[in-house]
PDB file of C-alpha atoms in Angstrom:
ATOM      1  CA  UNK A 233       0.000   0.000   0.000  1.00  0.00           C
ATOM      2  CA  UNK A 234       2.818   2.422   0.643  1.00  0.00           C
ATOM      3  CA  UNK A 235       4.930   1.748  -2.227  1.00  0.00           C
ATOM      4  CA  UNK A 236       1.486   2.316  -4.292  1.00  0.00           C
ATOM      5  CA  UNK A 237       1.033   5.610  -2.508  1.00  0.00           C
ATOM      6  CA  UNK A 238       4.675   6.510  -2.885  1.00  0.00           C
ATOM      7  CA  UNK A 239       4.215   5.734  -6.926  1.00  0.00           C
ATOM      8  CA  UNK A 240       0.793   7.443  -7.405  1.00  0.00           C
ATOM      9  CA  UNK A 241       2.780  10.873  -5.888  1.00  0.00           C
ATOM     10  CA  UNK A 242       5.620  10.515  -7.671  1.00  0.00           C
ATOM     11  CA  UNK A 243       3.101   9.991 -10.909  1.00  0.00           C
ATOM     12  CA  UNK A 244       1.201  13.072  -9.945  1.00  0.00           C
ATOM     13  CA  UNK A 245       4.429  15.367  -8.724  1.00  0.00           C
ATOM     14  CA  UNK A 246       6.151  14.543 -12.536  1.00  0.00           C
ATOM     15  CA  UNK A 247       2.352  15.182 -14.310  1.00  0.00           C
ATOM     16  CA  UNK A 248       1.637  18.829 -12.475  1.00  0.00           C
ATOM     17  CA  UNK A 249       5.136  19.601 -13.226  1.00  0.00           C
ATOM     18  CA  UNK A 250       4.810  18.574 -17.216  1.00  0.00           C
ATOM     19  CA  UNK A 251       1.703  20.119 -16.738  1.00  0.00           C
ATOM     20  CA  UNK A 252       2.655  23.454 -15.364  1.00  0.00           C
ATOM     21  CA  UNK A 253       5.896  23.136 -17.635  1.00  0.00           C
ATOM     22  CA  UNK A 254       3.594  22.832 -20.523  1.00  0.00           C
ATOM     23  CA  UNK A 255       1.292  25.494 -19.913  1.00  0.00           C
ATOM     24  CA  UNK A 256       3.979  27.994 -18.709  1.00  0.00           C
ATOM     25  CA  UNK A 257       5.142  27.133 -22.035  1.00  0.00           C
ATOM     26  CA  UNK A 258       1.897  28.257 -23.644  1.00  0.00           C
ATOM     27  CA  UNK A 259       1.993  31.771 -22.106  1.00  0.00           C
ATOM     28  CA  UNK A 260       5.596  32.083 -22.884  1.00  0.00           C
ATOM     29  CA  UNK A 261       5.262  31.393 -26.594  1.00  0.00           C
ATOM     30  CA  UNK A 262       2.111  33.887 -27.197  1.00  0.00           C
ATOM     31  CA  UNK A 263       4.020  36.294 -25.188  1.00  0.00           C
ATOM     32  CA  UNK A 264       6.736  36.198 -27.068  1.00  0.00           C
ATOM     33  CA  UNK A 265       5.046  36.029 -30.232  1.00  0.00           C
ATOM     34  CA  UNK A 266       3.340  39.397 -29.127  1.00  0.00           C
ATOM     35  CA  UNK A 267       7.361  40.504 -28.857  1.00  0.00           C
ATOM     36  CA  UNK A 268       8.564  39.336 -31.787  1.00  0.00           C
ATOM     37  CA  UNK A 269       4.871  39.351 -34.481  1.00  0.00           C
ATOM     38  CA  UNK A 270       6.822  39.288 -37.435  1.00  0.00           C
ATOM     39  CA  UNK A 271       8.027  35.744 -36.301  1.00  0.00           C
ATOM     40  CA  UNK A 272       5.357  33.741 -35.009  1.00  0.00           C
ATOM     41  CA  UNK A 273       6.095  30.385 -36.707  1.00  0.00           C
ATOM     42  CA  UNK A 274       9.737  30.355 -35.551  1.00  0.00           C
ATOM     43  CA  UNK A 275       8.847  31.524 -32.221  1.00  0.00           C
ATOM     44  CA  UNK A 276       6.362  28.421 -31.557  1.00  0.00           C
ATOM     45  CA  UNK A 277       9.015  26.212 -32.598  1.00  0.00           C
ATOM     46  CA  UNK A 278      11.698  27.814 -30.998  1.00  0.00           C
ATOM     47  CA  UNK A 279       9.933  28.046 -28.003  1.00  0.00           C
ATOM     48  CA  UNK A 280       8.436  24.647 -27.870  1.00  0.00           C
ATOM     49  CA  UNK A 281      11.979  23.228 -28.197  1.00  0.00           C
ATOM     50  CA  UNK A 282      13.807  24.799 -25.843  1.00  0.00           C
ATOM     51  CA  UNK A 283      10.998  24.592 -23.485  1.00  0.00           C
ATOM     52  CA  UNK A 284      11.508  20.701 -23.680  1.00  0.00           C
ATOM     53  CA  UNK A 285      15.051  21.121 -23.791  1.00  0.00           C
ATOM     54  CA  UNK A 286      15.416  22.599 -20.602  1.00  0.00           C
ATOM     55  CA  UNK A 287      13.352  20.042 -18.750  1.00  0.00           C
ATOM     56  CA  UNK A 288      15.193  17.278 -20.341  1.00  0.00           C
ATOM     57  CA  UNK A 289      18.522  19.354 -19.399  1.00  0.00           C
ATOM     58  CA  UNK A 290      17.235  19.156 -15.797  1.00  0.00           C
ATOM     59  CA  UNK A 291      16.485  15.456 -15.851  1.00  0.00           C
ATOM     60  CA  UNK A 292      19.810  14.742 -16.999  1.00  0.00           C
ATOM     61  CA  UNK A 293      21.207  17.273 -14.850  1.00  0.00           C
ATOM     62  CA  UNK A 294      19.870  15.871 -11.643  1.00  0.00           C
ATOM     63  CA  UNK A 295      20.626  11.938 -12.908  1.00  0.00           C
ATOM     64  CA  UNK A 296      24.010  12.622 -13.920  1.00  0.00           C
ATOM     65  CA  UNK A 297      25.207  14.784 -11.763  1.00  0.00           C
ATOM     66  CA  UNK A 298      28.818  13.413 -10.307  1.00  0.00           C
ATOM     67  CA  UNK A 299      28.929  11.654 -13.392  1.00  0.00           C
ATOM     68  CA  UNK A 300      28.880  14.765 -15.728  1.00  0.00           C
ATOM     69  CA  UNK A 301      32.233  16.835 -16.363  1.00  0.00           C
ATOM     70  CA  UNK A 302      32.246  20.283 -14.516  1.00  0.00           C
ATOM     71  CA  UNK A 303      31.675  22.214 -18.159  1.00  0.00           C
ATOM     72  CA  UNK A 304      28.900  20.577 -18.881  1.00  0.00           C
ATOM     73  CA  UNK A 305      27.440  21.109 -15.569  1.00  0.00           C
ATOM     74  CA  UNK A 306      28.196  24.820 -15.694  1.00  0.00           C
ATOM     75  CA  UNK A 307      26.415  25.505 -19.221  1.00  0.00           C
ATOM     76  CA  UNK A 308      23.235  23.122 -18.627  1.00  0.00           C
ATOM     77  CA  UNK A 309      22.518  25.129 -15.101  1.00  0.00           C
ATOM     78  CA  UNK A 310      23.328  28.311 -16.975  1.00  0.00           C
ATOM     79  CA  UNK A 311      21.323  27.113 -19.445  1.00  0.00           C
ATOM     80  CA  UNK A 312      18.304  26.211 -17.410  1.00  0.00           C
ATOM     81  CA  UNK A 313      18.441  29.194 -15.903  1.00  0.00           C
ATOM     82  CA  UNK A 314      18.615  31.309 -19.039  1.00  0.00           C
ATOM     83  CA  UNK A 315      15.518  29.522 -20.416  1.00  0.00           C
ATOM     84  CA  UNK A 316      13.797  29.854 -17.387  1.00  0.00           C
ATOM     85  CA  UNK A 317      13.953  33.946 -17.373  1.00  0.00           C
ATOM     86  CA  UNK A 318      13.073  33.592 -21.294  1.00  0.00           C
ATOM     87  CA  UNK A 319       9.787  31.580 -20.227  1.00  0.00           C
ATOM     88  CA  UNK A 320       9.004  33.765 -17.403  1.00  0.00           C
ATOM     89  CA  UNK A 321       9.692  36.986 -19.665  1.00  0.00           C
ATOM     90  CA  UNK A 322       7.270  35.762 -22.043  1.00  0.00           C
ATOM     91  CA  UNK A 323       4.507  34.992 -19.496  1.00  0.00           C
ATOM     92  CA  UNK A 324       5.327  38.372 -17.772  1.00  0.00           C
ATOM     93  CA  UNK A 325       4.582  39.620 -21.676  1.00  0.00           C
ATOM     94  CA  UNK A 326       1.632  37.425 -22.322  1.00  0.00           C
ATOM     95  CA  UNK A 327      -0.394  38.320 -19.051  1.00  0.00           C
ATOM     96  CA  UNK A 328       0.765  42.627 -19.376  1.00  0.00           C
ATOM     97  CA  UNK A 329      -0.924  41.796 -23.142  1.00  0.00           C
ATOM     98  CA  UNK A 330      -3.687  40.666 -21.701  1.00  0.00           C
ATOM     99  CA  UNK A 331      -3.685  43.859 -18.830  1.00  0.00           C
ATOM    100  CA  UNK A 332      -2.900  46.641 -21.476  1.00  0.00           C
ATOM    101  CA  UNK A 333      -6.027  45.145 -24.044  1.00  0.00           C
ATOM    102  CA  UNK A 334      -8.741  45.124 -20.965  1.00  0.00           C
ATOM    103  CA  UNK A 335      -7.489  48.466 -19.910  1.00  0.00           C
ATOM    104  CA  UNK A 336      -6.924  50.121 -23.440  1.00  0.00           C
ATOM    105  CA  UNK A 337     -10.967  48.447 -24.202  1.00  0.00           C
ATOM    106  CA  UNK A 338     -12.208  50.474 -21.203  1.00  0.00           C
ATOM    107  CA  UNK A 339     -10.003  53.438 -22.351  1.00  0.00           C
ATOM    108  CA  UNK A 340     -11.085  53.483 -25.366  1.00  0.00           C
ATOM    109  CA  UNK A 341     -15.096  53.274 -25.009  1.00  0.00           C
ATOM    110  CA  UNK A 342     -14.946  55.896 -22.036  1.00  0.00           C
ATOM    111  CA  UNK A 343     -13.226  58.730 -24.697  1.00  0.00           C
ATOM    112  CA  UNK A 344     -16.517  57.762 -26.457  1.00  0.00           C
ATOM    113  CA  UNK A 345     -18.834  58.205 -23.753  1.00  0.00           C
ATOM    114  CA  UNK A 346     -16.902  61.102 -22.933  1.00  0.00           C
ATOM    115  CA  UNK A 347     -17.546  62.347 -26.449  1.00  0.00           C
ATOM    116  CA  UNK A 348     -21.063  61.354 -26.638  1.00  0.00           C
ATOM    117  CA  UNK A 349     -21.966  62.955 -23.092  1.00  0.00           C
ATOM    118  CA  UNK A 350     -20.224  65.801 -24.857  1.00  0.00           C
ATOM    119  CA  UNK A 351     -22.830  66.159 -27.798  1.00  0.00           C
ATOM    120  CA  UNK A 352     -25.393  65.636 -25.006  1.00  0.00           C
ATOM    121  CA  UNK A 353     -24.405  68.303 -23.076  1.00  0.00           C
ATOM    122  CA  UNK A 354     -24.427  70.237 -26.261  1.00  0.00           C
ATOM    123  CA  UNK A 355     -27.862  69.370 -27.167  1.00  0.00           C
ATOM    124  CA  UNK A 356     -29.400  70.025 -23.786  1.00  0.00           C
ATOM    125  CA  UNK A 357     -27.378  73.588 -23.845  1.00  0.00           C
ATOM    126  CA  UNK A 358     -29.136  74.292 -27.347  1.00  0.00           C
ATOM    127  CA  UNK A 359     -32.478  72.845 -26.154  1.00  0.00           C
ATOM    128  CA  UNK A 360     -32.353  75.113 -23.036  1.00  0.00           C
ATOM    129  CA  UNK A 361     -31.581  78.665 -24.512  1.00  0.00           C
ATOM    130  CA  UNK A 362     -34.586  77.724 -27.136  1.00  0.00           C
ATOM    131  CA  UNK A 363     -36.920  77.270 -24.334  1.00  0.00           C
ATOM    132  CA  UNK A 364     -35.625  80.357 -22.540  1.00  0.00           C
ATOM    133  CA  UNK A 365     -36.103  82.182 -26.033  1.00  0.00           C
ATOM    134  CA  UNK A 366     -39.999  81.069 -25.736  1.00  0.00           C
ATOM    135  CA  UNK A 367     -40.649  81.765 -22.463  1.00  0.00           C
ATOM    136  CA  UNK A 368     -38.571  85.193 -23.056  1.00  0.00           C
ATOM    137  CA  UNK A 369     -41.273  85.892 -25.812  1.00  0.00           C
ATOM    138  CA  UNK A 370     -44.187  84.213 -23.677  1.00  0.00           C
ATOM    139  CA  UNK A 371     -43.059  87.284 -21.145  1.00  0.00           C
ATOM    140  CA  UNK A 372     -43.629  90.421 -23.860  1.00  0.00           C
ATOM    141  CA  UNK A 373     -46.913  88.830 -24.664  1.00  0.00           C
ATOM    142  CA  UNK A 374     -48.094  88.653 -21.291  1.00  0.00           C
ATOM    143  CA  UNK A 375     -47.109  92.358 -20.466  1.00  0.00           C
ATOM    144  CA  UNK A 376     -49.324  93.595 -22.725  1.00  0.00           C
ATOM    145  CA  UNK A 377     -52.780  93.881 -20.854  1.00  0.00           C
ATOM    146  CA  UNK A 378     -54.372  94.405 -23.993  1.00  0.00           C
ATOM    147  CA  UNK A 379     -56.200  91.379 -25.737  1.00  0.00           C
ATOM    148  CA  UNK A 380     -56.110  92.700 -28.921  1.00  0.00           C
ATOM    149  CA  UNK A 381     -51.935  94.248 -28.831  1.00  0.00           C
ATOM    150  CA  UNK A 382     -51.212  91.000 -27.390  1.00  0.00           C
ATOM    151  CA  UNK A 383     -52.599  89.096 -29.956  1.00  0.00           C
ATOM    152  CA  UNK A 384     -50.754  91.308 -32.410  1.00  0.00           C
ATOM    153  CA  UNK A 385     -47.516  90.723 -30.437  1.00  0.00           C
ATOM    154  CA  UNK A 386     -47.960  87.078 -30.918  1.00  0.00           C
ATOM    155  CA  UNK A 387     -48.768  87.276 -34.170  1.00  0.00           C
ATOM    156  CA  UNK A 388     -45.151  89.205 -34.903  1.00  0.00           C
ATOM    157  CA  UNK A 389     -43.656  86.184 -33.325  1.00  0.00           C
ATOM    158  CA  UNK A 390     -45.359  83.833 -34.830  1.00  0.00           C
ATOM    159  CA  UNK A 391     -41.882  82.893 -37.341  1.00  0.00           C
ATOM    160  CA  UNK A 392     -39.608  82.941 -34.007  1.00  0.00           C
ATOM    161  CA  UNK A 393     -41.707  80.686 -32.212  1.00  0.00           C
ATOM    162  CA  UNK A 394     -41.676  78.061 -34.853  1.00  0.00           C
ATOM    163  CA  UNK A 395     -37.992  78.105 -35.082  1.00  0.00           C
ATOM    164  CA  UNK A 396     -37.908  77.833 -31.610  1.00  0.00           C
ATOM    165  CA  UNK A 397     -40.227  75.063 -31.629  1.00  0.00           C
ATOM    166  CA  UNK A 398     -38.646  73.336 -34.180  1.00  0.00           C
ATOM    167  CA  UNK A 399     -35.015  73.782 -32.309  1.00  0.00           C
ATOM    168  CA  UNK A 400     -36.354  72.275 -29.260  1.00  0.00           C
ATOM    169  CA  UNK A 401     -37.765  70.061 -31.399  1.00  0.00           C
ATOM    170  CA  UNK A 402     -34.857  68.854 -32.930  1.00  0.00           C
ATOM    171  CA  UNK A 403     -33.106  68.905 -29.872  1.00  0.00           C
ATOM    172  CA  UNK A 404     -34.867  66.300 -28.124  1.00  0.00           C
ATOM    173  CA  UNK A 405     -35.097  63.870 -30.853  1.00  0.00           C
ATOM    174  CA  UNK A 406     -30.979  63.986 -30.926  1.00  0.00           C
ATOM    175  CA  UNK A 407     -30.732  63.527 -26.897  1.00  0.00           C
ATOM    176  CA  UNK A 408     -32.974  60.318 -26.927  1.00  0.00           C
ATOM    177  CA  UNK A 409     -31.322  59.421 -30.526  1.00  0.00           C
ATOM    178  CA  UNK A 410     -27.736  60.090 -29.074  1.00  0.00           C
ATOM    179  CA  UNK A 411     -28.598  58.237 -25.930  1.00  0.00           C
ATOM    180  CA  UNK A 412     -29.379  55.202 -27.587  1.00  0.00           C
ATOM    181  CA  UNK A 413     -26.109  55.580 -28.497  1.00  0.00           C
ATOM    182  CA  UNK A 414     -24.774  55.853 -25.383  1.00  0.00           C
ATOM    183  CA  UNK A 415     -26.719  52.752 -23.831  1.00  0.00           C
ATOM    184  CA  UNK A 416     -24.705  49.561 -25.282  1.00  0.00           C
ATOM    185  CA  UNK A 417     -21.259  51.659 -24.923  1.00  0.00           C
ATOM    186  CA  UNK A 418     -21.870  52.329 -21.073  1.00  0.00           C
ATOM    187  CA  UNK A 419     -23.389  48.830 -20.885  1.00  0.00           C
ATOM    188  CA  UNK A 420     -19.645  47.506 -22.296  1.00  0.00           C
ATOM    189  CA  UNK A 421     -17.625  49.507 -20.139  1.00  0.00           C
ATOM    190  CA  UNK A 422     -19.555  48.038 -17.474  1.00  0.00           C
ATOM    191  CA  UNK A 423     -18.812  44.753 -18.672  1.00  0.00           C
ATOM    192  CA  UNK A 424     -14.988  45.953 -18.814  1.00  0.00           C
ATOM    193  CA  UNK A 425     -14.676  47.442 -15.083  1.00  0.00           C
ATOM    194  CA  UNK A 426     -16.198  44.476 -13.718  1.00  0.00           C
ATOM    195  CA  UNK A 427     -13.484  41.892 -15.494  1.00  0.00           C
ATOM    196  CA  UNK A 428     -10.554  44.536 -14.053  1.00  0.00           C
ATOM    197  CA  UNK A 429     -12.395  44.852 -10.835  1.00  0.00           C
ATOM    198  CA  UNK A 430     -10.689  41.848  -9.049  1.00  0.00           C
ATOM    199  CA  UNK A 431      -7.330  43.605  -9.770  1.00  0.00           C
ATOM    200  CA  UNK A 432      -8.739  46.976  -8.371  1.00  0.00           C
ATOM    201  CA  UNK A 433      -9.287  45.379  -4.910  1.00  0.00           C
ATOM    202  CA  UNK A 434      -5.495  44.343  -5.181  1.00  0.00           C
ATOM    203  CA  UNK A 435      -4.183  47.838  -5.918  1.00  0.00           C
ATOM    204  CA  UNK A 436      -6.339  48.984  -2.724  1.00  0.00           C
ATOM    205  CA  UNK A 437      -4.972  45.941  -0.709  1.00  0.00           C
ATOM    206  CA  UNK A 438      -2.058  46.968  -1.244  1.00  0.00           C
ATOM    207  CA  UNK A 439      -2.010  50.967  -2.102  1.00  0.00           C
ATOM    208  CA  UNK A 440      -5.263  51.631  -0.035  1.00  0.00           C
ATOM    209  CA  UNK A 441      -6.693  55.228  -0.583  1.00  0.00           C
ATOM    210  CA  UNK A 442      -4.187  55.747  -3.240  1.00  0.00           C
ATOM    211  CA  UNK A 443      -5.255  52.808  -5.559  1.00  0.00           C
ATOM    212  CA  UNK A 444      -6.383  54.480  -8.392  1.00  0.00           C
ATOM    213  CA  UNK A 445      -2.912  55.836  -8.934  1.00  0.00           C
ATOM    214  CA  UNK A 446      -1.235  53.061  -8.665  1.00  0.00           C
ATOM    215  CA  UNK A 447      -3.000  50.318 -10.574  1.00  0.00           C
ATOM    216  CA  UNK A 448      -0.382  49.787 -12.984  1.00  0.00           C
ATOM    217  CA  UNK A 449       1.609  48.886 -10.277  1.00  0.00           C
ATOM    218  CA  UNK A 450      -0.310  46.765  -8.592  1.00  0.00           C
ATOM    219  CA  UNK A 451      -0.973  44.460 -11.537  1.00  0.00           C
ATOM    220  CA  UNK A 452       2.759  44.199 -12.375  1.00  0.00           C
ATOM    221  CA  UNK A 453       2.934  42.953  -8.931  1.00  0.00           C
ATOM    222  CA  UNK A 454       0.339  39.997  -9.237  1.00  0.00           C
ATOM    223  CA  UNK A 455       2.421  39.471 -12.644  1.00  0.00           C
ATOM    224  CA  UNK A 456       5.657  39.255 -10.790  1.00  0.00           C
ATOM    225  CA  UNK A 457       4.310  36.798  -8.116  1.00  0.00           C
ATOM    226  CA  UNK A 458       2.828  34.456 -11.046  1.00  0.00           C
ATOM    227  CA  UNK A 459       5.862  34.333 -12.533  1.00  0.00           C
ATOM    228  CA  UNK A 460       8.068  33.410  -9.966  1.00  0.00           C
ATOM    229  CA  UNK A 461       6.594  30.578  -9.321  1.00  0.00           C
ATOM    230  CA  UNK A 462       5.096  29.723 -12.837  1.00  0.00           C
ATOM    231  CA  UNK A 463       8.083  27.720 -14.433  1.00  0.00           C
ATOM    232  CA  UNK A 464      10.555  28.063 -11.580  1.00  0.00           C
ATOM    233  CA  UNK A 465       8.195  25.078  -9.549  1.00  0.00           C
ATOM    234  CA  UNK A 466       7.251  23.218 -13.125  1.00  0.00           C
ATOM    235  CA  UNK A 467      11.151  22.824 -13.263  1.00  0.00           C
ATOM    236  CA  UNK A 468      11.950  21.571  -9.500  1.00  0.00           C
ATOM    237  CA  UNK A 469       8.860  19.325  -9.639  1.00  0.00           C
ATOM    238  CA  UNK A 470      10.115  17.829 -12.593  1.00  0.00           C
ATOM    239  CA  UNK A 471      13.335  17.343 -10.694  1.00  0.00           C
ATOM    240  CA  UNK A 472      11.562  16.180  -7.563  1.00  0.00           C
ATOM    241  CA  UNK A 473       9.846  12.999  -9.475  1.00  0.00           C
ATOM    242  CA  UNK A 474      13.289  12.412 -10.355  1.00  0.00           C
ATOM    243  CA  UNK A 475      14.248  12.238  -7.030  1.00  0.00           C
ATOM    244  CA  UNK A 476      11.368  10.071  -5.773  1.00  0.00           C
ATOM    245  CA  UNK A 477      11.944   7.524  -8.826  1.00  0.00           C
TER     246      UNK A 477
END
């Protein structure tokens, strides 16, 4: 029963290290693709290679390792090493890819509320002075106690208070028209906030009142802590089944 238990660990300590090997590997590549775009085909297989390189350089390592001359001991740690920063590097790239779209998304649609609310504003300024306007010429009329010279007055403004009428007019169908607008664009930023909003309880974990100014920071900091133990533990698992078989 123990030797059963000892081989179903040492089974599952080499799988979550190929696993976590292998998907470190993923994140590395398509960051490093989003490094090097004109290149994508060579950096998949240049990647996947060197990714299985290194763990079968740390296999070896660990199996051979008073066997192995001094030299070659030297370069395959340097080695392992090396391609351990690369992988991390391009998993540091790959998750700050996926940071810098979110954030650029929400960027981007809140310059376009901003610039709808604009023509809003703009709208509700024009509709505003055209009601004014009226009531300004609803005022002359009803200073003049006379029926008749008050009729007359009206009559005079009878072309001004159609424009007016037709401004305000006008107005209001482009505020509900430009809201509609609006609607699905605030709905998406929404959407946006709420997918960054995990990392925005983070940055005030961390930065408290001063969050907002520091968000940046905070997410390279949840980046940093991924990566240090992304591929660094894939690789000493890997070397840890060795040890147990």
């Amino acid at each position: 029963s123990i030797m059963k238990n000892s081989k179903a660990l040492t089974l599952l300590v080499f799988f979550s290290g190929f696993a976590l090997s292998a998907t470190a590997a993923y994140y590395s590549i398509i960051g490093l693709i989003s490094i090097f775009p004109g290149a994508k085909v060579a950096i998949v297989a240049m990647g996947a290679t060197l990714e299985l390189a290194k763990l079968v350089a740390s296999s070896w390592l660990y199996r051979n390792w008073k066997a192995a001359p001094k030299i070659i001991k030297g370069y395959f740690i340097f080695a392992v090493i090396i391609l351990m920063f690369i992988t991390s590097l391009g998993t540091f790239g790959y998750l700050s890819k996926v940071h810098l779209e979110t954030a650029t998304s929400v960027s981007d649609n809140s310059v376009e509320i901003a610039r709808i609310a604009a023509e809003v504003d703009a709208e509700k300024t024009s509709l505003q002075n055209a009601q004014n306007s009226l009531n300004l010429l609803n005022k002359v009329v009803a200073e003049n106690k006379d029926a008749d010279r008050a009729n007359r007055v009206r009559v005079n403004q009878a072309r001004e208070r159609s424009d007016l009428n037709q401004s305000i007019k006008e107005s209001s169908k482009n505020i509900s028209r430009i809201n509609q607008e609006l609607a699905p664009l605030q709905k998406d930023n929404l959407k946006a906030e709420a997918e960054i909003g995990p990392l925005k309880y983070v940055a005030e974990l961390i930065y408290g009142e001063e969050a907002i100014t520091h968000f940046d920071s905070a997410v390279r900091f949840v980046i940093i802590l991924i990566v240090l133990v992304f591929d660094p533990l894939a690789v000493l698992l890997l070397i840890a089944a060795n040890i147990s078989l």
